[in-house]
Amino acid sequence: MEILGQSALGTDIHYTLLGDTNLPKFVLLGGIHGDEPEGSKIVFDFIEFAKGKTEDFRACVIAVPSYNPDGLAKNERTNGNGVDLNRNFPSSDWNIEHRAPRYYPGPNPSSESETRGLVSLLNKLKPFLVIHCHTYIPQINYTGIESKVWAQILAKDFGHPVTEDIGYPTPGSLGQYCLHNLKAACVCIELPEEVAPDVAWRMVGPSILEIARSGP
Ligand SMILES: [Zn+2]
């Protein structure tokens, strides 16, 4: 277990590398929104399942199960500073405007220590794909046409649609940062709200494993 940085309230943010670190890498991130704990649980379950079973992996998985520990601790969307971390990325479309307080993007891009820690890890490890896990209207949402192929793999057992448009703009989101700045594919898994862990695993666990075993 490694540390990518600290939360606004000073909690360490851990990540685990699964597979040979010389392989191409993808990120599996959960808990960016603290009131969506199911997205955190699926990443913990993936780490538990994959640990010690990575000999046939052709990608190294960077698993970040609790990206927003402050939010997860209080079951709120935002971090300890009241910032929506999925609007705080230094993407070229970052914008201070937001439709409600819980989408507050921060005073400026990368104002939050969580964002700075992840951005520096992304730029160091250069993943070909970032998958982040949430709950909402169930769907596999991708950013940019090059991400669609990964969304389709993840949707295989999912039972809900693949979408490109989530229905509203998301400036400063992880998806926009991957598209415009990192030039990596990005897919957002929106699990059903309050989904049971075993059901969530059947919906996406095997597909995430398939990506780890096939590589880019
Ligand atoms: Zn979310």
PDB file of N, CA and C in Angstrom, residues 72-114:
ATOM      1  N   LEU A  72     -16.193  10.370   2.772  1.00  0.00           N
ATOM      2  CA  LEU A  72     -16.675   9.035   3.138  1.00  0.00           C
ATOM      3  C   LEU A  72     -16.955   8.960   4.639  1.00  0.00           C
ATOM      4  N   ALA A  73     -16.125   9.652   5.444  1.00  0.00           N
ATOM      5  CA  ALA A  73     -16.301   9.611   6.900  1.00  0.00           C
ATOM      6  C   ALA A  73     -17.603  10.289   7.317  1.00  0.00           C
ATOM      7  N   LYS A  74     -18.040  11.317   6.587  1.00  0.00           N
ATOM      8  CA  LYS A  74     -19.275  12.025   6.978  1.00  0.00           C
ATOM      9  C   LYS A  74     -20.428  11.735   6.027  1.00  0.00           C
ATOM     10  N   ASN A  75     -20.238  10.798   5.090  1.00  0.00           N
ATOM     11  CA  ASN A  75     -21.254  10.453   4.092  1.00  0.00           C
ATOM     12  C   ASN A  75     -21.742  11.679   3.329  1.00  0.00           C
ATOM     13  N   GLU A  76     -20.787  12.504   2.917  1.00  0.00           N
ATOM     14  CA  GLU A  76     -21.115  13.686   2.112  1.00  0.00           C
ATOM     15  C   GLU A  76     -20.318  13.662   0.820  1.00  0.00           C
ATOM     16  N   ARG A  77     -20.875  14.302  -0.209  1.00  0.00           N
ATOM     17  CA  ARG A  77     -20.245  14.318  -1.528  1.00  0.00           C
ATOM     18  C   ARG A  77     -18.854  14.961  -1.510  1.00  0.00           C
ATOM     19  N   THR A  78     -18.732  16.068  -0.761  1.00  0.00           N
ATOM     20  CA  THR A  78     -17.541  16.915  -0.845  1.00  0.00           C
ATOM     21  C   THR A  78     -16.452  16.493   0.145  1.00  0.00           C
ATOM     22  N   ASN A  79     -15.269  17.097   0.006  1.00  0.00           N
ATOM     23  CA  ASN A  79     -14.170  16.809   0.943  1.00  0.00           C
ATOM     24  C   ASN A  79     -14.292  17.699   2.184  1.00  0.00           C
ATOM     25  N   GLY A  80     -13.276  17.688   3.020  1.00  0.00           N
ATOM     26  CA  GLY A  80     -13.304  18.437   4.285  1.00  0.00           C
ATOM     27  C   GLY A  80     -13.411  19.941   4.109  1.00  0.00           C
ATOM     28  N   ASN A  81     -13.085  20.439   2.908  1.00  0.00           N
ATOM     29  CA  ASN A  81     -13.238  21.874   2.621  1.00  0.00           C
ATOM     30  C   ASN A  81     -14.542  22.185   1.892  1.00  0.00           C
ATOM     31  N   GLY A  82     -15.430  21.196   1.774  1.00  0.00           N
ATOM     32  CA  GLY A  82     -16.687  21.435   1.064  1.00  0.00           C
ATOM     33  C   GLY A  82     -16.536  21.516  -0.443  1.00  0.00           C
ATOM     34  N   VAL A  83     -15.462  20.921  -0.978  1.00  0.00           N
ATOM     35  CA  VAL A  83     -15.210  20.969  -2.422  1.00  0.00           C
ATOM     36  C   VAL A  83     -15.600  19.637  -3.063  1.00  0.00           C
ATOM     37  N   ASP A  84     -16.311  19.718  -4.197  1.00  0.00           N
ATOM     38  CA  ASP A  84     -16.591  18.533  -5.011  1.00  0.00           C
ATOM     39  C   ASP A  84     -15.306  18.170  -5.757  1.00  0.00           C
ATOM     40  N   LEU A  85     -14.647  17.113  -5.321  1.00  0.00           N
ATOM     41  CA  LEU A  85     -13.336  16.768  -5.906  1.00  0.00           C
ATOM     42  C   LEU A  85     -13.448  16.427  -7.388  1.00  0.00           C
ATOM     43  N   ASN A  86     -14.632  16.014  -7.827  1.00  0.00           N
ATOM     44  CA  ASN A  86     -14.798  15.710  -9.256  1.00  0.00           C
ATOM     45  C   ASN A  86     -15.124  16.963 -10.079  1.00  0.00           C
ATOM     46  N   ARG A  87     -14.859  18.139  -9.498  1.00  0.00           N
ATOM     47  CA  ARG A  87     -14.935  19.401 -10.241  1.00  0.00           C
ATOM     48  C   ARG A  87     -13.676  20.235 -10.026  1.00  0.00           C
ATOM     49  N   ASN A  88     -12.685  19.680  -9.335  1.00  0.00           N
ATOM     50  CA  ASN A  88     -11.506  20.444  -8.930  1.00  0.00           C
ATOM     51  C   ASN A  88     -10.268  20.157  -9.787  1.00  0.00           C
ATOM     52  N   PHE A  89     -10.401  19.288 -10.802  1.00  0.00           N
ATOM     53  CA  PHE A  89      -9.229  18.941 -11.620  1.00  0.00           C
ATOM     54  C   PHE A  89      -8.833  20.111 -12.530  1.00  0.00           C
ATOM     55  N   PRO A  90      -7.516  20.258 -12.787  1.00  0.00           N
ATOM     56  CA  PRO A  90      -7.031  21.385 -13.596  1.00  0.00           C
ATOM     57  C   PRO A  90      -7.207  21.121 -15.089  1.00  0.00           C
ATOM     58  N   SER A  91      -8.432  20.817 -15.494  1.00  0.00           N
ATOM     59  CA  SER A  91      -8.703  20.591 -16.909  1.00  0.00           C
ATOM     60  C   SER A  91      -8.890  21.932 -17.587  1.00  0.00           C
ATOM     61  N   SER A  92      -8.703  21.963 -18.903  1.00  0.00           N
ATOM     62  CA  SER A  92      -8.785  23.252 -19.600  1.00  0.00           C
ATOM     63  C   SER A  92     -10.188  23.841 -19.532  1.00  0.00           C
ATOM     64  N   ASP A  93     -11.203  23.047 -19.163  1.00  0.00           N
ATOM     65  CA  ASP A  93     -12.569  23.586 -19.093  1.00  0.00           C
ATOM     66  C   ASP A  93     -12.993  23.920 -17.658  1.00  0.00           C
ATOM     67  N   TRP A  94     -12.058  23.911 -16.681  1.00  0.00           N
ATOM     68  CA  TRP A  94     -12.432  24.193 -15.290  1.00  0.00           C
ATOM     69  C   TRP A  94     -13.176  25.531 -15.197  1.00  0.00           C
ATOM     70  N   ASN A  95     -14.205  25.580 -14.339  1.00  0.00           N
ATOM     71  CA  ASN A  95     -15.053  26.765 -14.251  1.00  0.00           C
ATOM     72  C   ASN A  95     -15.554  26.915 -12.818  1.00  0.00           C
ATOM     73  N   ILE A  96     -15.537  28.126 -12.301  1.00  0.00           N
ATOM     74  CA  ILE A  96     -15.988  28.386 -10.920  1.00  0.00           C
ATOM     75  C   ILE A  96     -17.510  28.248 -10.792  1.00  0.00           C
ATOM     76  N   GLU A  97     -18.227  28.400 -11.906  1.00  0.00           N
ATOM     77  CA  GLU A  97     -19.694  28.324 -11.834  1.00  0.00           C
ATOM     78  C   GLU A  97     -20.132  26.900 -11.489  1.00  0.00           C
ATOM     79  N   HIS A  98     -21.184  26.798 -10.669  1.00  0.00           N
ATOM     80  CA  HIS A  98     -21.691  25.470 -10.286  1.00  0.00           C
ATOM     81  C   HIS A  98     -23.167  25.608  -9.935  1.00  0.00           C
ATOM     82  N   ARG A  99     -23.896  24.507 -10.100  1.00  0.00           N
ATOM     83  CA  ARG A  99     -25.347  24.623 -10.012  1.00  0.00           C
ATOM     84  C   ARG A  99     -25.897  24.473  -8.593  1.00  0.00           C
ATOM     85  N   ALA A 100     -25.102  23.986  -7.658  1.00  0.00           N
ATOM     86  CA  ALA A 100     -25.549  23.856  -6.271  1.00  0.00           C
ATOM     87  C   ALA A 100     -24.304  23.749  -5.392  1.00  0.00           C
ATOM     88  N   PRO A 101     -24.430  24.092  -4.072  1.00  0.00           N
ATOM     89  CA  PRO A 101     -23.235  24.097  -3.204  1.00  0.00           C
ATOM     90  C   PRO A 101     -22.466  22.773  -3.223  1.00  0.00           C
ATOM     91  N   ARG A 102     -23.174  21.641  -3.343  1.00  0.00           N
ATOM     92  CA  ARG A 102     -22.441  20.376  -3.268  1.00  0.00           C
ATOM     93  C   ARG A 102     -21.605  20.083  -4.512  1.00  0.00           C
ATOM     94  N   TYR A 103     -21.716  20.955  -5.524  1.00  0.00           N
ATOM     95  CA  TYR A 103     -20.849  20.849  -6.708  1.00  0.00           C
ATOM     96  C   TYR A 103     -19.748  21.915  -6.702  1.00  0.00           C
ATOM     97  N   TYR A 104     -19.529  22.562  -5.556  1.00  0.00           N
ATOM     98  CA  TYR A 104     -18.524  23.633  -5.468  1.00  0.00           C
ATOM     99  C   TYR A 104     -17.165  23.119  -5.960  1.00  0.00           C
ATOM    100  N   PRO A 105     -16.598  23.768  -6.994  1.00  0.00           N
ATOM    101  CA  PRO A 105     -15.353  23.251  -7.587  1.00  0.00           C
ATOM    102  C   PRO A 105     -14.083  23.713  -6.881  1.00  0.00           C
ATOM    103  N   GLY A 106     -14.234  24.483  -5.780  1.00  0.00           N
ATOM    104  CA  GLY A 106     -13.063  25.030  -5.093  1.00  0.00           C
ATOM    105  C   GLY A 106     -12.766  26.429  -5.611  1.00  0.00           C
ATOM    106  N   PRO A 107     -11.888  27.168  -4.909  1.00  0.00           N
ATOM    107  CA  PRO A 107     -11.574  28.537  -5.323  1.00  0.00           C
ATOM    108  C   PRO A 107     -10.791  28.586  -6.628  1.00  0.00           C
ATOM    109  N   ASN A 108     -10.028  27.558  -6.919  1.00  0.00           N
ATOM    110  CA  ASN A 108      -9.325  27.448  -8.205  1.00  0.00           C
ATOM    111  C   ASN A 108      -9.004  25.982  -8.479  1.00  0.00           C
ATOM    112  N   PRO A 109      -8.649  25.668  -9.727  1.00  0.00           N
ATOM    113  CA  PRO A 109      -8.353  24.270 -10.045  1.00  0.00           C
ATOM    114  C   PRO A 109      -7.172  23.771  -9.210  1.00  0.00           C
ATOM    115  N   SER A 110      -7.225  22.520  -8.805  1.00  0.00           N
ATOM    116  CA  SER A 110      -6.159  21.909  -7.981  1.00  0.00           C
ATOM    117  C   SER A 110      -5.988  22.605  -6.638  1.00  0.00           C
ATOM    118  N   SER A 111      -7.039  23.294  -6.157  1.00  0.00           N
ATOM    119  CA  SER A 111      -6.919  23.925  -4.837  1.00  0.00           C
ATOM    120  C   SER A 111      -6.811  22.868  -3.736  1.00  0.00           C
ATOM    121  N   GLU A 112      -7.273  21.645  -4.012  1.00  0.00           N
ATOM    122  CA  GLU A 112      -7.349  20.620  -2.959  1.00  0.00           C
ATOM    123  C   GLU A 112      -6.151  19.667  -3.007  1.00  0.00           C
ATOM    124  N   SER A 113      -5.702  19.266  -1.809  1.00  0.00           N
ATOM    125  CA  SER A 113      -4.534  18.381  -1.720  1.00  0.00           C
ATOM    126  C   SER A 113      -4.825  17.022  -2.361  1.00  0.00           C
ATOM    127  N   GLU A 114      -6.108  16.562  -2.294  1.00  0.00           N
ATOM    128  CA  GLU A 114      -6.469  15.287  -2.928  1.00  0.00           C
ATOM    129  C   GLU A 114      -6.190  15.367  -4.433  1.00  0.00           C
TER     130      GLU A 114
END
